[in-house]
Amino acid sequence: MCGIIGYVGPQTVVPLLVSGLYRLEYRGYDSSGVAVLTSSGLRVHRRAGKIKVLEASLPKKMKGNVGIAHTRWATHGAPTDANAHPHLDCKQELAVVHNGIIENATELRAELEARGHKFTSETDTEVLAHLIEDTEGALDARVRAALARVEGTYGIAVIDQKNPSQLVAARRGSPVILGVGEREMFVASDLAALVRHTSQVIHLDDGEVALLEARGFHTTTLDARPTQHEPQLAGVAHQSYERGDFPSFMLKEIHEQPEACARTLKGRLDSEFDTAHLGGLEISARELLDIRRIKLLGCGSAYYAGLAGAHLLEELTRVPADAEPAAEFRYRNPVVERDALYLAVSQSGETFDTLAAVREVRRKGGRVLGVVNAVGSTIARECGGGIYVHAGPEISVTSTKTFTCTVIALALLALHLGRIRDLSPARGRRLIRALSALPERIADVLAQSEKIRAIAEKYAGARSAFFIGRAGAYPIALEGAQKLKEISYIHAEAYPSSELKHGPLALISPELPTIAVVPHDDLLEKAVATLEEIRARSGPIIAVTHAGHARLTELADEVIEVPTVGEGLDPILMAIPLQLFAYHAAVALGRDIDQPRNLAKSVTVE
Ligand code: G6P
């Protein structure tokens, strides 16, 4: 959702801003715009719709070396040209782009209008431009003065024709990253827009304001106290943001899973003590020993990864563990227990509801760790300690490699915590072996892509599908259903297999395929009994399972065989065929794979 890119330096800024906007496209947006300081003053172009519409509207002659640009996801006001960012002051001298929400915008707007300011949009952002207009002094001082009036969250970039070689950025609750180049400076809300230009970055802290000029930058707090930052290596190659030869980022990311999972595991398995090392936890073994409950919080696929992790955590540590959607948790006035460990699970580290849940836990004195993919993201920073997933940048809106890697990261935590408690060294050793085998076994599953394509094409015409699983396989069924509905738009629902006879069985018919996730675990025979019930009602069955169960193979119309690593980790492998099934079904239906309708990669609003 919403993206920012800005630049000060010797380059011609318009092409740079436009290519930056394309890099931000994956986040989801419905309008975009650019503002440039040209020799004849500030020039602004904004358009509803796709970036290519904006690009086509830009005059060839619009030349300048300082500019800002934005992709907007409508919250306050419809996705129109007028509501697209950048927003201007009355004199049209300064321009602002903004991610986040100004909570007191209504009051500020009334006050500004009473003073004679004329608004041209319905956005909360426009108040910022008018607030800055009413201030005096250096540009960063003016921005600080305006921000002092503002409640809510923001990542902003501001340019002003009276200060034609400067750009000011500020952050509170919405990421802002500075990129340091050779006599040039960049600003962006997302590394994706920066890494092609520079690998030297600075993550602004909440409550910081940065003044950027071609020769460098300086940062202060909102009350003008100077702060210090040394540029850090971005740590991701720009190729991570490119599709390469793949037709979509989703397919690329599905195929990246062997390496991504190997990265999650790298340096974390300890064969000497048969445990896992997680350097960033910042919680001692003694403290972990006191944990009596584990609660995982997340949204969407992160929540499902949390459910899968909860299963492993409870199984391996014998500490009660469960997962809850972060938004539900934060609004139900939850009891936060002193001896509970809360885990905030998030790919982007920016999901508003997950962040709010973190704050709720912390406000009530609870202990929360992040399980986050995006390094340096807001949730990772607010939690302080935690586990980085290290799946690498994920561009496709629908999550694939991050889901798998997050479950693996949680399995590592379960091993670490288990070994502090009652898990035997022998079991620890077997788990290490199973975890180490995952990358290769994932590659084996990926090799079946063509077979899965044929099955997906056969069922792509279904109007509805069920996904079923039990115990550790149930979260995988939930995630499988999520994948299918997100990108193919086929209605899909997941149930614990045991629940089928309590209602959903009424819908089983030859038109409704059931995708059954059936690892060979203690509940195998129960799962087979459920398949008998489906078969008896002529429901087509696609079984994702292991080889070697004759009756199961007989019952299923299609069998996708997954290798086994054992130790309760097989459901992780079973997520892969479900990703491929959703992908191939969506391709067969001609869907937009990477940017499904109505969805954003990172939901930074409530
Ligand atoms: C959005 C995305 C989902 C994602 C969820 C949580 O809804 O479309 O794919 O699972 O947010 O995102 P997070 O970045 O917190 O994992």
XYZ file of C-alpha atoms and ligand atoms in Angstrom:
622
model
C 0.000 0.000 0.000
C 1.164 3.554 -0.740
C 4.764 4.106 -1.744
C 7.209 7.010 -1.768
C 10.296 7.715 -3.850
C 12.235 10.982 -3.874
C 15.568 12.266 -5.208
C 18.064 15.128 -4.938
C 21.180 15.094 -7.128
C 22.578 15.553 -10.596
C 20.325 13.072 -12.456
C 17.277 14.035 -14.485
C 14.678 13.183 -11.954
C 11.520 12.238 -13.884
C 12.645 8.888 -15.369
C 14.193 7.982 -12.031
C 10.950 8.705 -10.185
C 8.840 6.832 -12.718
C 11.034 3.727 -12.560
C 10.880 3.990 -8.750
C 7.094 4.050 -8.933
C 7.112 0.871 -10.997
C 9.241 -0.733 -8.284
C 6.613 0.204 -5.709
C 3.741 -1.054 -7.822
C 3.642 -4.474 -6.152
C 2.520 -2.963 -2.858
C -0.894 -2.185 -4.368
C -2.133 1.285 -5.389
C -4.919 3.000 -7.295
C -3.333 6.314 -8.345
C 0.076 7.899 -8.608
C 1.819 11.229 -9.064
C 5.095 13.126 -9.296
C 6.272 16.601 -8.296
C 9.477 18.085 -9.712
C 11.325 21.338 -9.089
C 12.018 22.691 -12.581
C 13.747 25.911 -13.635
C 10.306 27.487 -13.854
C 9.141 26.268 -10.450
C 7.179 23.340 -9.023
C 5.460 21.031 -11.534
C 3.015 18.340 -10.441
C 1.244 15.553 -12.335
C -1.203 13.111 -10.746
C -3.388 10.418 -12.228
C -5.906 7.867 -11.047
C -5.221 4.351 -12.332
C -2.036 2.652 -13.428
C 1.419 4.258 -13.451
C 1.550 3.968 -17.221
C -1.367 6.423 -17.380
C 0.655 8.888 -15.322
C 3.788 8.235 -17.375
C 1.924 8.948 -20.615
C 0.680 12.262 -19.204
C 4.133 13.589 -18.278
C 5.456 16.322 -20.589
C 8.801 15.423 -22.192
C 10.154 18.849 -21.256
C 9.621 18.451 -17.505
C 13.271 18.704 -16.428
C 14.646 18.969 -12.922
C 16.998 17.352 -10.424
C 14.816 17.315 -7.329
C 11.503 15.530 -7.075
C 9.131 13.269 -5.178
C 6.615 10.674 -6.320
C 3.927 8.497 -4.794
C 1.683 5.510 -5.341
C -1.581 5.918 -3.421
C -4.045 3.382 -2.058
C -7.237 5.321 -1.336
C -8.266 5.667 2.302
C -9.518 9.272 2.766
C -11.287 10.085 -0.497
C -11.837 8.103 -3.707
C -8.970 7.201 -6.081
C -9.276 10.296 -8.303
C -6.712 12.560 -9.974
C -7.420 15.243 -7.359
C -6.878 12.927 -4.415
C -3.654 11.447 -5.794
C -0.413 12.686 -4.193
C 1.649 14.936 -4.233
C -0.511 17.554 -2.484
C 0.202 21.255 -2.601
C -0.183 24.380 -0.503
C -2.398 27.280 -1.672
C 0.508 29.042 -3.390
C 1.483 25.820 -5.162
C 5.055 26.256 -4.040
C 5.519 23.141 -1.996
C 4.527 19.519 -2.501
C 4.021 16.676 -0.029
C 3.725 12.910 -0.436
C 2.537 10.928 2.543
C 2.047 7.332 3.680
C 0.001 6.753 6.820
C -3.024 8.462 8.326
C -3.356 11.904 9.897
C -5.910 11.192 12.610
C -6.741 14.804 13.448
C -7.025 15.836 9.777
C -10.693 16.860 10.110
C -9.998 19.338 12.915
C -6.841 20.662 11.259
C -8.647 21.124 7.981
C -11.466 23.087 9.630
C -8.909 25.296 11.358
C -6.912 25.871 8.153
C -10.037 26.605 6.115
C -11.122 29.104 8.760
C -7.774 30.822 8.188
C -8.507 31.010 4.472
C -6.697 27.950 3.104
C -8.300 26.422 0.024
C -8.320 22.641 -0.235
C -8.442 20.849 -3.564
C -8.714 17.224 -2.390
C -10.535 15.142 0.181
C -7.322 13.667 1.576
C -5.908 13.867 5.073
C -2.481 14.494 3.493
C -3.375 17.899 2.091
C -3.492 19.388 5.604
C 0.256 18.804 5.820
C 0.959 21.018 2.813
C -1.193 23.817 4.243
C 0.284 23.460 7.715
C 3.799 23.805 6.288
C 2.655 26.793 4.224
C 1.873 28.665 7.435
C 5.357 28.236 8.865
C 8.619 30.088 8.367
C 12.325 29.322 8.386
C 14.439 26.533 6.954
C 12.486 23.776 5.178
C 13.228 21.109 7.802
C 12.268 23.504 10.601
C 8.991 24.255 8.821
C 8.219 20.554 8.433
C 8.987 19.968 12.117
C 6.691 22.820 13.112
C 3.866 21.415 10.992
C 4.361 17.878 12.286
C 4.127 19.132 15.851
C 0.417 19.709 15.148
C -0.229 16.293 13.680
C -1.604 13.150 15.314
C -1.365 9.814 13.527
C 1.186 8.063 11.406
C 3.309 9.332 8.572
C 6.188 8.724 6.264
C 6.523 11.919 4.210
C 8.687 13.648 1.646
C 8.445 17.383 0.962
C 9.935 19.700 -1.652
C 9.621 23.474 -1.906
C 10.497 25.766 -4.788
C 11.987 28.305 -2.387
C 14.575 25.638 -1.424
C 15.225 24.123 -4.846
C 18.148 21.911 -3.831
C 16.545 20.312 -0.788
C 14.132 17.551 0.135
C 12.799 16.886 3.622
C 11.580 13.503 4.844
C 10.082 12.441 8.163
C 8.807 9.294 9.777
C 6.371 8.225 12.448
C 4.982 4.711 12.213
C 5.439 4.420 8.449
C 8.845 3.464 7.029
C 11.205 5.969 5.458
C 14.583 4.857 4.150
C 17.309 7.208 2.941
C 19.589 6.043 0.148
C 23.082 7.548 0.065
C 24.737 7.857 -3.349
C 27.725 9.696 -4.858
C 26.714 13.355 -4.499
C 23.075 12.329 -4.605
C 20.451 11.305 -2.056
C 17.338 9.190 -2.365
C 14.376 8.628 -0.125
C 11.857 5.799 -0.322
C 9.333 3.944 1.756
C 10.604 0.595 0.541
C 14.041 -0.803 -0.313
C 12.562 -2.019 -3.605
C 12.732 1.518 -4.998
C 16.297 2.152 -3.784
C 18.453 -0.903 -4.344
C 18.992 -0.304 -8.036
C 20.566 3.060 -7.209
C 22.517 2.492 -4.030
C 23.273 -0.162 -1.450
C 23.977 2.376 1.320
C 20.838 2.994 3.324
C 19.603 4.531 6.547
C 16.339 3.550 8.178
C 14.912 6.672 9.793
C 13.673 6.170 13.337
C 10.188 7.138 14.409
C 10.031 10.836 15.199
C 12.955 11.790 12.964
C 13.177 14.446 10.280
C 15.857 14.350 7.570
C 17.076 17.188 5.379
C 18.506 15.857 2.114
C 20.783 17.677 -0.293
C 22.944 16.253 -3.080
C 26.047 16.507 -0.899
C 24.526 14.688 2.075
C 21.940 14.749 4.796
C 21.335 15.562 8.389
C 18.728 14.230 10.752
C 17.052 15.565 13.849
C 14.300 14.621 16.246
C 10.952 16.375 15.956
C 12.178 18.869 18.559
C 15.289 19.672 16.497
C 17.875 17.715 18.443
C 20.488 16.342 15.982
C 20.645 12.537 15.579
C 23.444 10.413 14.121
C 23.249 7.708 11.467
C 25.898 5.734 9.632
C 24.764 4.299 6.298
C 24.321 0.510 6.379
C 24.466 -2.058 3.593
C 20.966 -2.723 2.266
C 21.789 -6.440 2.255
C 19.630 -7.332 -0.757
C 20.642 -7.470 -4.376
C 18.544 -5.542 -6.873
C 17.968 -8.827 -8.773
C 15.728 -9.876 -5.870
C 13.293 -7.279 -7.140
C 13.422 -8.455 -10.735
C 11.376 -11.206 -12.325
C 14.207 -12.548 -14.457
C 12.931 -15.161 -16.901
C 9.859 -16.038 -14.840
C 6.432 -14.960 -16.110
C 5.486 -13.720 -12.634
C 7.070 -12.924 -9.298
C 4.853 -15.537 -7.681
C 6.314 -18.342 -9.792
C 9.820 -16.997 -9.227
C 9.240 -16.884 -5.475
C 7.731 -20.384 -5.404
C 10.873 -21.657 -7.144
C 13.160 -19.707 -4.833
C 11.975 -21.723 -1.852
C 14.854 -24.204 -1.627
C 17.399 -21.344 -1.316
C 15.110 -19.188 0.784
C 14.537 -21.985 3.302
C 18.255 -22.741 3.364
C 18.773 -19.057 4.274
C 16.262 -19.318 7.121
C 18.198 -22.278 8.503
C 21.696 -20.950 7.803
C 23.932 -20.785 10.854
C 21.060 -21.620 13.171
C 21.362 -25.391 13.607
C 23.673 -26.528 16.403
C 24.682 -30.182 16.145
C 26.833 -29.990 19.247
C 23.894 -29.378 21.579
C 21.189 -30.640 19.193
C 19.383 -27.331 19.252
C 18.857 -24.140 17.259
C 20.590 -20.795 17.802
C 18.543 -17.683 17.279
C 20.852 -14.738 17.807
C 18.222 -11.998 17.819
C 15.865 -13.398 20.449
C 17.264 -11.276 23.258
C 15.648 -13.456 25.851
C 17.649 -15.749 28.111
C 17.198 -19.481 28.574
C 16.125 -18.801 32.159
C 13.409 -16.410 30.998
C 12.270 -18.882 28.364
C 11.995 -21.526 31.048
C 9.378 -19.395 32.783
C 7.112 -19.170 29.724
C 3.743 -20.835 30.378
C 1.901 -19.912 27.189
C 2.734 -18.847 23.644
C 0.449 -16.695 21.540
C 1.150 -15.949 17.876
C -0.400 -12.910 16.233
C -0.571 -12.058 12.542
C -2.863 -11.371 9.593
C -3.613 -13.395 6.465
C -0.894 -15.853 5.540
C 1.192 -14.696 8.488
C -1.643 -15.789 10.774
C -1.809 -19.180 9.041
C 1.967 -19.531 9.380
C 1.415 -18.675 13.053
C -1.160 -21.464 13.351
C 1.274 -23.948 11.806
C 4.007 -22.669 14.133
C 1.736 -22.895 17.175
C 1.165 -26.553 16.412
C 4.911 -27.237 16.259
C 5.641 -25.115 19.319
C 3.087 -26.869 21.487
C 4.117 -30.267 20.209
C 7.831 -29.757 20.804
C 7.845 -27.600 23.932
C 4.662 -28.837 25.665
C 3.821 -25.198 26.330
C 0.244 -24.348 25.284
C 0.471 -22.366 22.050
C -2.136 -20.857 19.771
C -2.478 -18.216 17.087
C -5.040 -15.467 16.702
C -5.697 -12.876 13.978
C -3.902 -9.756 15.199
C -6.872 -7.446 14.589
C -9.207 -9.636 16.645
C -6.714 -9.816 19.461
C -6.139 -6.115 19.698
C -9.791 -5.152 19.820
C -11.065 -7.659 22.342
C -9.266 -6.224 25.355
C -7.107 -9.342 25.707
C -5.682 -10.563 28.979
C -1.927 -10.167 28.626
C -0.167 -12.600 30.886
C 3.144 -12.031 32.587
C 4.429 -15.529 31.817
C 3.201 -15.634 28.211
C 5.386 -15.134 25.160
C 3.731 -13.237 22.303
C 5.050 -13.579 18.775
C 4.155 -11.020 16.111
C 4.368 -12.733 12.718
C 4.660 -10.549 9.627
C 6.298 -10.663 6.222
C 6.421 -6.904 5.705
C 6.781 -5.907 9.341
C 4.403 -3.042 8.540
C 0.918 -4.554 8.811
C -1.060 -2.045 10.829
C -3.171 -4.503 12.808
C -0.168 -6.630 13.746
C 1.725 -3.531 14.803
C -1.247 -2.396 16.887
C -1.385 -5.844 18.531
C 2.326 -5.519 19.399
C 1.619 -2.165 21.007
C -1.330 -3.585 22.940
C 0.856 -6.359 24.384
C 3.653 -3.943 25.261
C 1.304 -1.389 26.760
C -0.005 -4.083 29.077
C 3.492 -5.082 30.122
C 3.679 -8.275 28.032
C 6.686 -9.692 26.253
C 6.525 -9.739 22.462
C 9.049 -10.924 19.882
C 8.876 -10.378 16.128
C 8.962 -13.134 13.531
C 9.480 -10.851 10.579
C 10.835 -11.059 7.048
C 11.594 -7.398 6.270
C 14.774 -6.406 8.067
C 14.548 -3.080 9.897
C 10.754 -2.883 9.509
C 8.552 -1.199 12.070
C 7.347 -4.379 13.790
C 10.908 -5.743 13.977
C 12.078 -2.496 15.548
C 9.212 -2.145 17.980
C 9.615 -5.716 19.201
C 13.327 -5.275 19.732
C 14.067 -8.998 19.773
C 12.879 -11.773 17.521
C 13.681 -13.943 14.554
C 14.284 -12.701 11.058
C 12.793 -15.089 8.515
C 15.381 -14.263 5.797
C 13.165 -15.400 2.918
C 14.402 -12.398 0.888
C 12.149 -9.736 -0.651
C 8.706 -11.012 -1.613
C 7.068 -9.015 -4.388
C 4.030 -11.042 -5.414
C 1.022 -9.951 -3.380
C 0.278 -13.516 -2.450
C 2.767 -14.944 -0.009
C 4.636 -18.150 -0.875
C 8.265 -18.391 0.160
C 7.673 -16.241 3.226
C 4.919 -18.562 4.431
C 7.185 -21.608 4.195
C 10.203 -19.862 5.669
C 8.157 -18.407 8.531
C 6.925 -21.856 9.526
C 10.529 -23.069 9.392
C 11.662 -20.125 11.542
C 8.969 -21.067 14.060
C 10.119 -24.700 13.929
C 13.606 -23.430 14.837
C 12.142 -21.554 17.776
C 10.256 -24.701 18.811
C 13.515 -26.658 18.704
C 15.365 -23.999 20.699
C 12.640 -23.719 23.303
C 12.042 -27.468 23.349
C 15.697 -28.177 24.084
C 15.657 -25.700 26.955
C 12.746 -27.682 28.351
C 12.032 -31.393 27.890
C 12.979 -32.212 24.317
C 15.652 -34.932 24.327
C 18.972 -34.529 22.517
C 17.987 -37.502 20.339
C 14.758 -35.823 19.227
C 16.682 -32.567 18.745
C 19.115 -34.416 16.499
C 16.319 -35.944 14.440
C 14.703 -32.533 14.067
C 17.962 -31.007 12.869
C 18.224 -33.771 10.287
C 14.632 -33.211 9.130
C 15.027 -29.432 8.959
C 18.296 -29.732 7.026
C 16.595 -32.003 4.499
C 13.790 -29.525 3.775
C 15.454 -27.424 1.036
C 16.225 -30.472 -1.100
C 12.846 -32.063 -0.525
C 11.173 -28.784 -1.491
C 13.139 -28.900 -4.747
C 11.767 -32.435 -5.287
C 8.210 -31.148 -4.887
C 8.868 -28.260 -7.283
C 9.957 -30.781 -9.899
C 6.304 -31.906 -10.029
C 5.091 -28.518 -11.245
C 3.978 -29.857 -14.648
C 1.955 -32.674 -13.132
C 0.285 -30.205 -10.745
C -0.413 -27.887 -13.683
C -2.347 -30.637 -15.431
C -4.423 -31.291 -12.308
C -5.043 -27.570 -11.717
C -6.170 -27.074 -15.314
C -8.605 -29.952 -14.939
C -10.256 -28.368 -11.886
C -9.876 -24.668 -12.745
C -13.492 -24.575 -13.897
C -14.794 -25.433 -10.396
C -16.831 -22.710 -8.758
C -15.829 -23.773 -5.295
C -13.274 -26.007 -3.562
C -12.743 -27.433 -0.091
C -9.352 -27.829 1.532
C -9.102 -30.207 4.462
C -6.438 -31.301 6.903
C -6.030 -32.182 10.547
C -3.651 -31.132 13.308
C -0.471 -29.776 11.663
C -1.978 -30.165 8.201
C -4.996 -27.951 8.953
C -3.119 -24.590 8.804
C -1.658 -25.762 5.492
C -5.182 -26.415 4.204
C -6.164 -22.896 5.320
C -3.198 -21.418 3.485
C -3.963 -23.531 0.396
C -7.525 -22.218 0.295
C -6.230 -18.680 0.791
C -3.843 -19.039 -2.184
C -6.579 -20.356 -4.452
C -9.106 -17.646 -3.645
C -6.560 -14.816 -3.698
C -5.254 -15.381 -7.178
C -7.767 -17.567 -9.048
C -10.898 -16.006 -7.443
C -12.345 -19.516 -7.063
C -14.300 -19.691 -3.843
C -12.326 -21.906 -1.461
C -12.812 -22.866 2.148
C -10.699 -24.874 4.543
C -11.960 -27.142 7.293
C -10.402 -29.495 9.757
C -11.258 -32.875 8.185
C -13.047 -33.812 11.402
C -15.508 -30.934 10.927
C -16.677 -32.014 7.497
C -19.457 -34.239 8.774
C -20.743 -31.443 11.010
C -21.975 -29.323 8.134
C -19.841 -28.869 5.018
C -20.500 -32.449 3.877
C -23.910 -31.213 2.735
C -22.166 -29.458 -0.153
C -20.100 -32.395 -1.396
C -21.022 -33.257 -4.973
C -19.266 -34.122 -8.250
C -18.913 -30.364 -8.856
C -17.024 -29.626 -5.634
C -13.416 -30.842 -5.479
C -11.783 -31.410 -2.101
C -8.054 -30.926 -1.763
C -6.984 -33.127 1.141
C -3.683 -32.543 2.917
C -2.797 -35.928 4.380
C 0.615 -36.493 5.928
C 1.259 -39.996 7.233
C 0.925 -39.044 10.875
C -1.011 -40.478 13.817
C -4.290 -39.313 12.288
C -3.786 -40.939 8.896
C -6.538 -43.536 9.265
C -8.981 -40.870 10.476
C -8.176 -38.797 7.407
C -8.761 -41.796 5.163
C -12.166 -42.305 6.811
C -13.087 -38.718 5.891
C -12.057 -39.368 2.285
C -14.359 -42.417 2.289
C -17.240 -40.110 3.247
C -16.416 -37.707 0.434
C -16.074 -40.520 -2.090
C -19.406 -41.991 -1.022
C -20.986 -38.691 -2.095
C -19.134 -38.620 -5.414
C -16.930 -35.683 -4.440
C -13.693 -35.449 -6.465
C -10.590 -35.765 -4.254
C -7.133 -34.379 -4.848
C -4.857 -35.855 -2.204
C -1.571 -34.225 -1.253
C 0.098 -37.039 0.619
C 3.028 -39.452 0.786
C 3.436 -42.662 -1.179
C 2.464 -45.999 0.251
C -1.161 -46.003 1.363
C -3.084 -48.188 -1.083
C -6.621 -47.310 0.060
C -5.919 -43.586 0.050
C -4.535 -43.767 -3.480
C -7.639 -45.689 -4.529
C -10.005 -43.137 -2.998
C -8.381 -40.082 -4.558
C -8.995 -38.962 -8.144
C -5.604 -37.303 -8.164
C -2.631 -37.971 -5.958
C 0.233 -35.525 -5.525
C 2.991 -37.371 -3.720
C 5.262 -35.403 -1.461
C 8.497 -36.837 -0.017
C 8.759 -37.134 3.743
C 11.214 -35.610 6.200
C 9.286 -36.757 9.282
C 9.340 -35.160 12.745
C 6.042 -33.403 12.155
C 7.546 -31.177 9.440
C 5.897 -32.833 6.435
C 2.982 -30.368 6.332
C 5.536 -27.668 5.400
C 6.355 -29.624 2.237
C 2.642 -29.975 1.501
C 2.215 -26.209 1.256
C 4.246 -26.227 -1.969
C 1.857 -28.268 -4.191
C -1.001 -26.064 -2.965
C 0.878 -22.939 -4.071
C 1.491 -24.505 -7.473
C -2.130 -25.651 -7.713
C -3.393 -22.112 -7.071
C -0.822 -20.652 -9.450
C -1.649 -22.977 -12.356
C -5.408 -22.640 -11.813
C -5.067 -18.840 -11.873
C -2.937 -18.943 -15.030
C -5.505 -21.218 -16.697
C -8.173 -18.641 -15.833
C -6.067 -15.749 -17.172
C -5.773 -13.926 -13.824
C -3.285 -11.210 -12.854
C -0.969 -13.403 -10.797
C 1.141 -10.846 -8.973
C -1.481 -8.196 -8.371
C -4.809 -9.850 -7.633
C -7.809 -7.553 -7.555
C -8.599 -5.648 -4.354
C -5.505 -6.848 -2.508
C -2.381 -5.056 -1.313
C 0.902 -6.649 -0.383
C 1.282 -4.717 2.792
C -1.805 -3.421 4.581
C -0.639 -0.377 6.485
C -4.087 0.877 7.434
C -6.794 -0.531 9.634
C -2.018 -8.633 3.246
C -1.466 -9.520 2.157
C -1.381 -10.957 2.652
C -0.558 -11.013 3.943
C -1.140 -10.091 5.005
C -0.205 -9.955 6.209
O -3.357 -8.914 3.452
O -2.262 -9.458 0.992
O -0.754 -11.764 1.667
O -0.524 -12.328 4.401
O -1.305 -8.778 4.480
O 0.978 -9.317 5.803
P 2.332 -9.359 6.588
O 3.249 -8.465 5.822
O 2.061 -8.839 7.980
O 2.788 -10.768 6.641
